[in-house]
Short mmCIF file of C-alpha atoms in Angstrom, two decimals:
data_model
loop_
_atom_site.label_atom_id
_atom_site.label_comp_id
_atom_site.label_asym_id
_atom_site.label_seq_id
_atom_site.Cartn_x
_atom_site.Cartn_y
_atom_site.Cartn_z
CA MET A 278 20.42 84.85 33.54
CA ALA A 279 24.22 84.73 33.68
CA ASN A 280 26.14 86.66 31.05
CA SER A 281 28.48 84.30 29.19
CA ASN A 282 30.61 87.27 28.12
CA ASP A 283 31.65 88.41 31.63
CA LYS A 284 35.15 87.02 31.30
CA ALA A 285 35.68 88.52 27.88
CA LYS A 286 34.20 91.80 29.02
CA LYS A 287 36.75 92.18 31.82
CA GLY A 288 39.62 91.36 29.49
CA VAL A 289 38.51 93.88 26.91
CA SER A 290 38.15 96.64 29.49
CA ARG A 291 41.67 96.09 30.85
CA ARG A 292 43.15 96.00 27.34
CA ASN A 293 41.45 99.19 26.26
CA PHE A 294 42.24 100.91 29.52
CA LEU A 295 45.95 100.30 28.94
CA LYS A 296 45.60 101.67 25.42
CA GLY A 297 44.08 104.87 26.78
CA THR A 298 46.26 105.68 29.80
CA ALA A 299 48.53 107.99 27.83
CA GLY A 300 45.76 110.55 27.48
CA THR A 301 44.18 110.16 30.89
CA THR A 302 46.05 112.95 32.69
CA ALA A 303 45.22 115.55 30.07
CA GLY A 304 41.62 114.38 30.01
CA LEU A 305 41.25 114.71 33.77
CA LEU A 306 42.70 118.23 33.73
CA LEU A 307 40.07 119.20 31.18
CA GLY A 308 37.43 117.33 33.17
CA HIS A 309 38.29 119.41 36.28
CA GLN A 310 36.89 122.42 34.46
CA LEU A 311 33.64 120.50 33.85
CA GLY A 312 33.08 119.27 37.41
CA MET A 313 33.01 115.72 38.80
CA GLY A 314 30.51 114.49 36.17
CA GLY A 315 32.86 115.62 33.43
CA VAL A 316 35.79 113.89 35.11
CA GLN A 317 33.89 110.60 35.29
CA GLN A 318 32.72 110.72 31.68
CA LEU A 319 36.14 111.67 30.33
CA ALA A 320 37.78 108.94 32.40
CA ARG A 321 35.35 106.37 30.96
CA ALA A 322 36.01 107.62 27.44
CA GLN A 323 39.77 107.15 27.91
CA GLU A 324 39.24 103.43 28.57
CA TYR A 325 38.14 102.72 24.99
CA ALA A 326 39.39 103.64 21.54
CA PRO A 327 36.97 105.55 19.26
CA LEU A 328 34.49 103.25 17.54
CA GLY A 329 31.48 104.13 15.40
CA ASN A 330 30.10 107.34 16.90
CA TYR A 331 31.79 106.72 20.25
CA PRO A 332 32.86 108.70 22.21
CA VAL A 333 29.80 110.89 22.68
CA THR A 334 30.91 114.52 23.12
CA GLY A 335 28.91 117.45 24.42
CA SER A 336 25.97 117.50 26.79
CA ASP A 337 23.50 115.68 24.48
CA VAL A 338 23.33 112.18 23.04
CA VAL A 339 21.57 111.65 19.69
CA LEU A 340 19.34 108.67 18.84
CA GLY A 341 18.15 108.03 15.28
CA PHE A 342 14.58 106.88 14.62
CA ASN A 343 14.13 105.53 11.08
CA VAL A 344 10.49 104.66 10.33
CA PRO A 345 8.11 104.43 7.35
CA GLN A 346 6.57 107.89 7.12
CA THR A 347 5.22 107.13 3.64
CA GLY A 348 4.07 103.93 1.93
CA PRO A 349 1.90 100.94 2.97
CA TYR A 350 3.31 100.75 6.51
CA SER A 351 3.10 104.48 7.30
CA ASP A 352 0.38 104.06 9.96
CA GLU A 353 2.74 101.82 11.92
CA GLY A 354 5.57 104.29 11.40
CA ALA A 355 3.54 107.19 12.76
CA ASP A 356 2.78 105.26 15.94
CA GLU A 357 6.42 104.25 16.30
CA LEU A 358 7.43 107.91 16.20
CA ARG A 359 4.90 108.75 18.91
CA ALA A 360 6.40 106.06 21.12
CA TYR A 361 9.99 107.14 20.47
CA GLN A 362 9.14 110.72 21.42
CA LEU A 363 7.47 109.47 24.61
CA ALA A 364 10.49 107.33 25.49
CA VAL A 365 12.83 110.31 25.04
CA LYS A 366 10.56 112.43 27.21
CA HIS A 367 10.61 109.82 29.99
CA LEU A 368 14.37 109.27 29.78
CA ASN A 369 14.87 113.02 30.22
CA GLY A 370 12.73 113.03 33.38
CA GLU A 371 9.62 114.57 31.84
CA GLY A 372 6.10 113.21 32.25
CA ASP A 373 5.07 110.33 34.50
CA GLY A 374 7.95 108.00 33.60
CA GLY A 375 5.82 105.22 32.10
CA MET A 376 7.61 101.88 32.14
CA MET A 377 10.61 103.42 33.87
CA ASN A 378 8.53 102.91 37.02
CA THR A 379 7.96 99.19 36.38
CA MET A 380 11.03 97.82 34.54
CA GLN A 381 13.16 95.50 36.70
CA PRO A 382 16.08 95.45 36.99
CA SER A 383 16.62 99.04 35.91
CA SER A 384 19.45 101.55 36.13
CA LEU A 385 17.52 104.37 34.45
CA THR A 386 17.68 107.68 36.31
CA GLY A 387 15.37 110.11 34.50
CA GLU A 388 18.44 112.26 33.84
CA GLY A 389 18.94 111.27 30.22
CA ILE A 390 21.48 108.53 29.48
CA LEU A 391 24.70 108.61 31.50
CA GLY A 392 23.89 112.20 32.46
CA LYS A 393 23.48 113.39 28.86
CA ARG A 394 20.17 114.78 27.66
CA VAL A 395 18.60 112.59 24.97
CA THR A 396 17.80 114.20 21.61
CA PHE A 397 16.76 112.50 18.38
CA VAL A 398 16.61 112.77 14.61
CA THR A 399 14.17 111.00 12.29
CA GLY A 400 14.17 109.53 8.80
CA ASP A 401 11.71 108.01 6.33
CA THR A 402 12.45 104.42 5.30
CA GLU A 403 9.76 104.62 2.58
CA THR A 404 9.38 100.85 3.26
CA ASN A 405 12.33 100.49 0.89
CA SER A 406 15.65 98.86 1.76
CA ALA A 407 17.84 101.24 -0.25
CA ALA A 408 16.04 104.35 1.02
CA SER A 409 16.21 103.09 4.59
CA ARG A 410 19.97 102.55 4.39
CA ASP A 411 20.48 106.02 2.94
CA SER A 412 18.38 107.55 5.71
CA ALA A 413 20.20 105.60 8.44
CA ARG A 414 23.58 106.49 6.95
CA ARG A 415 22.72 110.21 7.09
CA MET A 416 21.76 109.92 10.75
CA ILE A 417 24.99 108.08 11.52
CA GLU A 418 27.38 110.24 9.50
CA ARG A 419 25.75 113.68 9.64
CA ASP A 420 23.90 113.61 12.98
CA LYS A 421 26.31 111.28 14.87
CA ALA A 422 23.49 109.08 16.19
CA ILE A 423 24.86 106.60 18.74
CA MET A 424 21.94 104.21 18.21
CA ILE A 425 19.46 103.63 15.37
CA SER A 426 15.98 102.17 15.85
CA GLY A 427 12.96 101.68 13.64
CA GLY A 428 11.46 99.46 11.00
CA SER A 429 8.01 98.06 10.18
CA SER A 430 9.43 95.99 7.32
CA SER A 431 11.83 93.09 7.80
CA GLY A 432 13.55 93.93 4.53
CA VAL A 433 14.24 97.40 5.88
CA ALA A 434 15.34 96.07 9.28
CA ILE A 435 17.79 93.62 7.73
CA ALA A 436 19.24 96.29 5.42
CA VAL A 437 19.73 98.82 8.24
CA GLN A 438 21.03 96.15 10.63
CA GLY A 439 23.74 95.27 8.11
CA LEU A 440 24.71 98.92 7.74
CA CYS A 441 24.88 99.38 11.51
CA GLN A 442 27.16 96.35 11.83
CA GLU A 443 29.52 97.94 9.31
CA ALA A 444 29.35 101.36 10.98
CA LYS A 445 29.61 99.91 14.51
CA VAL A 446 26.44 101.72 15.60
CA MET A 447 23.83 99.73 17.49
CA PHE A 448 20.47 98.91 15.87
CA MET A 449 17.51 98.26 18.18
CA ALA A 450 14.99 96.87 15.66
CA ALA A 451 11.36 97.88 15.98
CA LEU A 452 8.69 95.96 14.07
CA THR A 453 10.36 93.14 12.12
CA HIS A 454 8.79 89.66 12.04
CA SER A 455 10.87 87.63 9.54
CA ASN A 456 12.87 84.77 11.03
CA ASP A 457 15.83 86.04 9.00
CA THR A 458 16.35 89.16 11.17
CA THR A 459 17.79 87.08 14.01
CA GLY A 460 18.33 83.97 11.85
CA SER A 461 20.30 83.98 8.61
CA ASP A 462 20.80 87.79 8.69
CA ARG A 463 21.55 88.25 12.40
CA LYS A 464 24.19 90.79 13.36
CA ARG A 465 26.15 91.50 16.55
CA TYR A 466 25.02 95.14 16.47
CA GLY A 467 21.32 94.28 16.02
CA PHE A 468 18.74 93.31 18.67
CA ARG A 469 15.09 92.34 18.17
CA TYR A 470 12.38 92.52 20.86
CA PHE A 471 9.53 91.73 18.43
CA PHE A 472 8.54 88.07 17.92
CA ASN A 473 9.02 86.21 14.63
CA THR A 474 7.14 84.03 12.17
CA GLU A 475 8.39 80.86 13.85
CA MET A 476 6.58 81.94 17.02
CA SER A 477 3.42 82.89 15.11
CA GLY A 478 3.37 79.45 13.52
CA ARG A 479 3.84 77.69 16.85
CA ALA A 480 1.09 79.76 18.46
CA LEU A 481 -1.45 79.32 15.63
CA GLY A 482 -0.96 75.82 14.19
CA GLY A 483 -2.71 73.71 16.81
CA LEU A 484 -5.34 76.31 17.62
CA LEU A 485 -6.46 76.58 13.97
CA ALA A 486 -6.73 72.81 13.68
CA ASN A 487 -8.86 72.71 16.82
CA GLU A 488 -11.10 75.48 15.51
CA TYR A 489 -11.49 74.43 11.89
CA GLY A 490 -10.43 70.78 11.75
CA ALA A 491 -7.34 68.99 10.48
CA ASP A 492 -8.51 68.46 6.89
CA ARG A 493 -8.18 71.92 5.33
CA ARG A 494 -6.85 73.13 1.96
CA ALA A 495 -5.11 76.50 2.31
CA TYR A 496 -4.44 79.06 -0.42
CA HIS A 497 -1.75 81.60 0.54
CA LEU A 498 -1.33 85.15 -0.73
CA THR A 499 2.09 86.36 0.33
CA ALA A 500 4.03 89.62 0.40
CA ASP A 501 6.97 89.15 -1.93
CA TYR A 502 9.91 89.95 0.33
CA THR A 503 11.79 88.36 3.23
CA TRP A 504 8.97 88.67 5.79
CA GLY A 505 6.30 87.21 3.51
CA TRP A 506 8.51 84.28 2.53
CA SER A 507 9.29 83.59 6.19
CA GLN A 508 5.64 83.87 7.24
CA LEU A 509 4.58 81.49 4.46
CA ARG A 510 7.12 78.84 5.49
CA SER A 511 6.16 79.03 9.16
CA MET A 512 2.42 78.84 8.50
CA GLN A 513 2.87 75.92 6.14
CA GLU A 514 5.08 74.05 8.60
CA TYR A 515 2.81 74.35 11.62
CA THR A 516 -0.54 73.90 9.85
CA GLU A 517 0.68 70.97 7.75
CA GLN A 518 1.84 69.28 10.96
CA GLU A 519 -1.84 69.34 11.91
CA GLY A 520 -2.98 67.79 8.63
CA TRP A 521 -3.61 70.88 6.45
CA THR A 522 -2.41 70.94 2.84
CA THR A 523 -1.32 73.89 0.68
CA GLU A 524 -3.42 74.39 -2.43
CA ASN A 525 -1.20 77.14 -3.86
CA ASN A 526 0.67 80.37 -3.08
CA ILE A 527 0.89 83.66 -4.98
CA LEU A 528 3.73 86.10 -4.26
CA THR A 529 2.54 89.71 -4.45
CA PRO A 530 4.56 92.99 -4.46
CA ILE A 531 3.94 95.20 -1.41
CA THR A 532 2.99 98.03 -3.78
CA THR A 533 -0.15 96.06 -4.78
CA LYS A 534 -3.49 97.72 -4.07
CA ASP A 535 -5.85 95.67 -6.27
CA PHE A 536 -5.86 92.01 -5.26
CA SER A 537 -8.70 91.01 -7.59
CA PRO A 538 -6.54 88.82 -9.90
CA GLN A 539 -5.15 86.84 -6.99
CA LEU A 540 -8.52 86.49 -5.25
CA THR A 541 -10.12 85.29 -8.49
CA GLN A 542 -7.58 82.45 -8.60
CA VAL A 543 -8.47 81.53 -5.02
CA MET A 544 -12.18 81.49 -5.89
CA ASN A 545 -11.51 79.16 -8.84
CA SER A 546 -9.56 76.67 -6.72
CA ASP A 547 -10.58 73.89 -4.32
CA ALA A 548 -9.20 75.84 -1.33
CA ASP A 549 -11.44 76.22 1.73
CA THR A 550 -9.07 78.55 3.59
CA LEU A 551 -7.33 81.80 2.61
CA VAL A 552 -4.13 82.78 4.47
CA LEU A 553 -3.21 86.45 4.00
CA ASN A 554 0.53 86.76 4.65
CA PHE A 555 0.30 90.55 4.47
CA TYR A 556 0.78 93.43 6.90
CA GLY A 557 -0.25 97.07 7.12
CA GLN A 558 -2.30 98.51 4.27
CA ASN A 559 -1.69 95.36 2.20
CA MET A 560 -3.64 93.32 4.75
CA VAL A 561 -6.42 95.90 4.99
CA ASP A 562 -6.85 96.03 1.21
CA SER A 563 -6.63 92.27 0.60
CA LEU A 564 -8.99 91.37 3.44
CA THR A 565 -11.53 94.03 2.49
CA GLN A 566 -11.51 92.87 -1.13
CA ALA A 567 -11.77 89.18 -0.11
CA VAL A 568 -14.88 89.97 1.95
CA ASP A 569 -16.31 92.03 -0.94
CA PHE A 570 -15.79 88.97 -3.17
CA GLY A 571 -18.16 87.09 -0.87
CA MET A 572 -15.54 84.65 0.36
CA ARG A 573 -16.87 84.56 3.90
CA GLU A 574 -20.23 83.32 2.65
CA ARG A 575 -18.71 80.48 0.63
CA THR A 576 -18.92 76.76 1.37
CA VAL A 577 -16.29 74.50 -0.24
CA ASN A 578 -16.66 70.73 -0.08
CA GLY A 579 -19.06 71.09 2.84
CA LYS A 580 -16.74 73.39 4.83
CA ASP A 581 -17.33 77.05 5.64
CA PHE A 582 -14.63 79.14 3.97
CA GLN A 583 -12.17 80.69 6.47
CA ILE A 584 -9.67 83.56 6.31
CA ILE A 585 -6.53 83.74 8.47
CA VAL A 586 -4.34 86.82 9.14
CA PRO A 587 -1.17 85.38 10.80
CA LEU A 588 0.18 88.79 11.93
CA TYR A 589 -2.33 91.29 13.29
CA SER A 590 -2.14 94.81 14.68
CA ARG A 591 -4.72 97.14 16.19
CA LEU A 592 -4.02 99.69 13.45
CA MET A 593 -4.71 97.10 10.74
CA ALA A 594 -7.88 95.99 12.52
CA SER A 595 -9.03 99.60 12.62
CA GLY A 596 -8.46 99.93 8.89
CA ALA A 597 -10.30 96.69 8.05
CA LYS A 598 -13.20 97.47 10.42
CA ASP A 599 -16.01 94.90 10.49
CA ASN A 600 -14.20 92.63 8.04
CA ILE A 601 -12.01 91.29 10.88
CA GLU A 602 -14.89 89.66 12.78
CA GLY A 603 -13.96 86.12 13.82
CA ILE A 604 -10.58 86.15 12.04
CA PHE A 605 -7.61 84.73 13.98
CA GLY A 606 -4.04 86.02 14.06
CA THR A 607 -1.11 86.70 16.39
CA MET A 608 0.28 89.83 18.03
CA ASN A 609 3.40 90.70 19.97
CA TRP A 610 1.53 92.85 22.50
CA SER A 611 -1.81 94.58 23.18
CA TYR A 612 -2.82 97.63 25.17
CA GLN A 613 -5.53 95.40 26.69
CA LEU A 614 -2.96 93.48 28.74
CA GLN A 615 -3.32 94.11 32.45
CA ASP A 616 0.23 93.59 33.71
CA GLU A 617 1.80 96.55 35.48
CA GLY A 618 4.28 97.44 32.72
CA SER A 619 1.74 97.30 29.88
CA GLN A 620 -0.69 99.47 31.79
CA ALA A 621 2.01 102.01 32.77
CA PHE A 622 2.95 102.45 29.11
CA THR A 623 -0.64 102.51 27.88
CA ASN A 624 -1.69 105.12 30.43
CA SER A 625 1.26 107.37 29.53
CA PHE A 626 0.60 106.99 25.80
CA VAL A 627 -3.12 107.72 26.12
CA GLU A 628 -2.38 110.77 28.28
CA GLU A 629 0.08 112.05 25.67
CA TYR A 630 -1.80 111.25 22.46
CA GLY A 631 -5.43 110.55 23.32
CA GLN A 632 -5.41 107.03 21.85
CA PRO A 633 -4.08 103.61 22.89
CA PRO A 634 -0.70 102.47 21.56
CA SER A 635 -0.17 99.78 18.93
CA GLN A 636 2.25 96.87 19.20
CA ALA A 637 4.60 98.83 16.91
CA ALA A 638 4.58 101.69 19.43
CA HIS A 639 5.19 99.32 22.34
CA THR A 640 8.17 97.68 20.65
CA SER A 641 9.73 101.04 19.77
CA TYR A 642 9.33 102.36 23.30
CA VAL A 643 10.68 99.19 24.94
CA GLN A 644 13.72 99.00 22.66
CA THR A 645 14.66 102.60 23.46
CA LEU A 646 14.46 102.01 27.21
CA LEU A 647 16.38 98.73 26.99
CA TYR A 648 19.20 100.43 25.08
CA ALA A 649 19.38 103.30 27.58
CA ASP A 650 19.39 100.89 30.52
CA ALA A 651 22.17 98.81 28.94
CA CYS A 652 24.30 101.96 28.62
CA GLU A 653 23.70 102.79 32.28
CA ARG A 654 24.56 99.25 33.39
CA ALA A 655 27.66 99.19 31.21
CA GLY A 656 28.67 102.66 32.47
CA THR A 657 29.53 103.75 28.93
CA PHE A 658 28.22 104.37 25.41
CA TYR A 659 31.04 102.18 24.04
CA PRO A 660 29.07 99.80 21.77
CA PRO A 661 30.81 96.47 22.56
CA GLU A 662 30.15 96.94 26.27
CA VAL A 663 26.53 97.98 25.69
CA ILE A 664 26.04 94.89 23.51
CA ARG A 665 27.46 92.65 26.21
CA ALA A 666 25.13 94.25 28.75
CA LEU A 667 22.11 93.25 26.60
CA GLU A 668 23.21 89.73 25.69
CA ASP A 669 21.54 87.10 27.91
CA HIS A 670 19.82 89.87 29.89
CA SER A 671 16.46 89.17 31.54
CA VAL A 672 13.98 91.91 32.40
CA SER A 673 10.42 92.17 33.69
CA GLY A 674 7.92 95.01 33.90
CA ILE A 675 7.85 95.76 30.17
CA GLY A 676 4.99 93.40 29.34
CA PRO A 677 3.59 90.15 30.70
CA GLY A 678 6.11 87.91 32.46
CA VAL A 679 9.87 87.96 32.04
CA CYS A 680 11.61 88.78 28.75
CA ASP A 681 14.90 87.03 27.95
CA TYR A 682 17.28 88.50 25.35
CA ARG A 683 19.18 85.48 24.02
CA GLY A 684 22.87 86.16 23.55
CA SER A 685 23.50 83.73 20.69
CA ASP A 686 21.12 85.41 18.21
CA HIS A 687 19.85 88.60 19.92
CA GLN A 688 16.24 87.40 19.80
CA ALA A 689 13.95 88.30 22.71
CA PHE A 690 11.60 85.64 24.10
CA HIS A 691 8.42 86.57 25.95
CA ASP A 692 4.72 85.71 25.91
CA VAL A 693 2.81 86.51 22.69
CA LEU A 694 -0.89 86.69 21.90
CA VAL A 695 -3.40 84.87 19.73
CA VAL A 696 -6.24 87.28 18.92
CA LYS A 697 -9.53 87.24 17.04
CA GLY A 698 -11.61 90.05 15.54
CA LYS A 699 -14.59 91.05 17.67
CA PRO A 700 -18.11 91.49 16.31
CA GLU A 701 -19.41 95.06 16.58
CA SER A 702 -21.91 94.05 19.29
CA GLU A 703 -19.08 93.06 21.69
CA ARG A 704 -16.88 96.17 21.30
CA ALA A 705 -16.60 98.57 24.20
CA ASP A 706 -15.39 101.42 21.95
CA ASP A 707 -13.84 102.11 18.55
CA ASN A 708 -10.45 100.79 19.69
CA ASP A 709 -11.79 97.56 21.18
CA LEU A 710 -11.51 95.52 17.98
CA LEU A 711 -9.57 92.40 18.95
CA GLU A 712 -10.22 89.77 21.58
CA ILE A 713 -7.23 88.13 23.26
CA VAL A 714 -7.99 84.42 22.80
CA GLU A 715 -4.78 83.11 24.34
CA GLN A 716 -1.63 84.47 25.95
CA VAL A 717 0.92 81.94 24.73
CA ASP A 718 3.64 81.29 27.29
CA LYS A 719 7.17 81.90 26.03
CA SER A 720 8.14 78.32 26.94
CA VAL A 721 6.01 77.15 23.99
CA LEU A 722 7.75 79.61 21.67
CA VAL A 723 11.42 79.09 22.52
CA TYR A 724 13.30 77.14 19.87
CA GLU A 725 16.88 75.94 19.96
CA ASP A 726 19.12 78.37 18.13
CA GLY A 727 20.17 76.67 14.89
CA ALA A 728 17.73 73.77 15.31
CA VAL A 729 17.30 71.75 12.11
CA ASP A 730 13.54 72.38 12.02
CA LEU A 731 13.91 76.18 12.07
CA PRO A 732 13.13 77.28 8.51
CA ASP A 733 15.91 79.87 8.31
CA ARG A 734 19.52 78.87 8.87
CA PRO A 735 21.46 80.77 11.54
CA GLY A 736 23.98 83.30 10.33
CA ASP A 737 27.14 84.67 11.91
CA LEU A 738 26.62 87.48 14.43
CA GLY A 739 29.95 89.02 13.49
CA ASP A 740 32.44 90.85 15.69
CA TYR A 741 32.03 93.31 18.55
CA GLY A 742 34.58 95.65 17.02
CA ASP A 743 37.05 95.64 19.90
CA GLU A 744 38.75 92.30 19.23
CA ALA A 745 42.54 92.30 19.32
#
């Protein structure tokens, strides 16, 4: 896919090169003491004025991984950290290389990033926007991280993405599913590989109507923050297009553990379907309690009662155990996929940790490699040039098919999955919990940026930071 910023990119490079020529001679004399590699890196640095944590000095480059190590999304955060550590290992030429052997095109060398060894620091988001910003700020200001990645909550991702735009440090979002991340709250310095609620709605709407009929009354329980609101709107839009109606919705804090009051209201309604717009431990707790309430044995107006989990993960399925049987949802990725890139990553992860990776792990790993590759292709850590290298970039070998990173909103488009919980009798092992019902082609999921039917209005990406 052609990069619409090529012309601007050349202009910026010439402008910044002229700004830096005064110090070039001194830099090259110092670089002579460091060898040819030092000369090349110092020469590149002289082309651009300092910005954010650029230039990167010394022999190491620091990445910051900001994940939920406590709170309801901590299982996802733990798997993200495993994947980040594996990505760093592969970038530094250790281990079998994983997806570095399958990603195309690729400029990765196995010698760090631009010849610098990759190191990292970590932080705990606590699944809290204020805490996540404080943690990211420490990594930027104290540790001089050149890139921040992480998440598992869209509220956290949006908060950190805004901070990174201000600090001019790139943010490669991990697990964030709200439309707002690349919609109303998009930022030039933020990129999202994970899919969004718009895509979940498109993937699920017609399938649910085919499975359960067009005349359904849905009761929604929804996490009370940006992701839950976005998931609710998308599910309503795409199920109501098929003839479903919304009986009611209850917004619930993510700190909730006892869902009995909300489930009692569902039981006392005319709803024949329960939609759990929850993730992580919230989904595990609410689904387990709904099953304990006997909801799956109910019949309402002649219809068998159904439960839907719009956003699934293997870790959530493991926590909910047999309660997931027959329940539909969507996923960004699964270790069960047989494409070359997915299997390369899965095999490396299993070898390292003795268990298959989650979609949160996959997203974290992919985002780290994509950032490193963009630096290599740009020939610099200078953030505006790395951003331009990612905008409208297409890549294969990191999952099924080709992934396109759209330049106008920094949203990645690729195939996603509709899955369903397996009965115990069909599971090959303790990890084999979800059946892939459909691999939804990305052509079905692509929406026009700023289209009137997209629930969340597009925001302004903001500046690169090197504008005249």
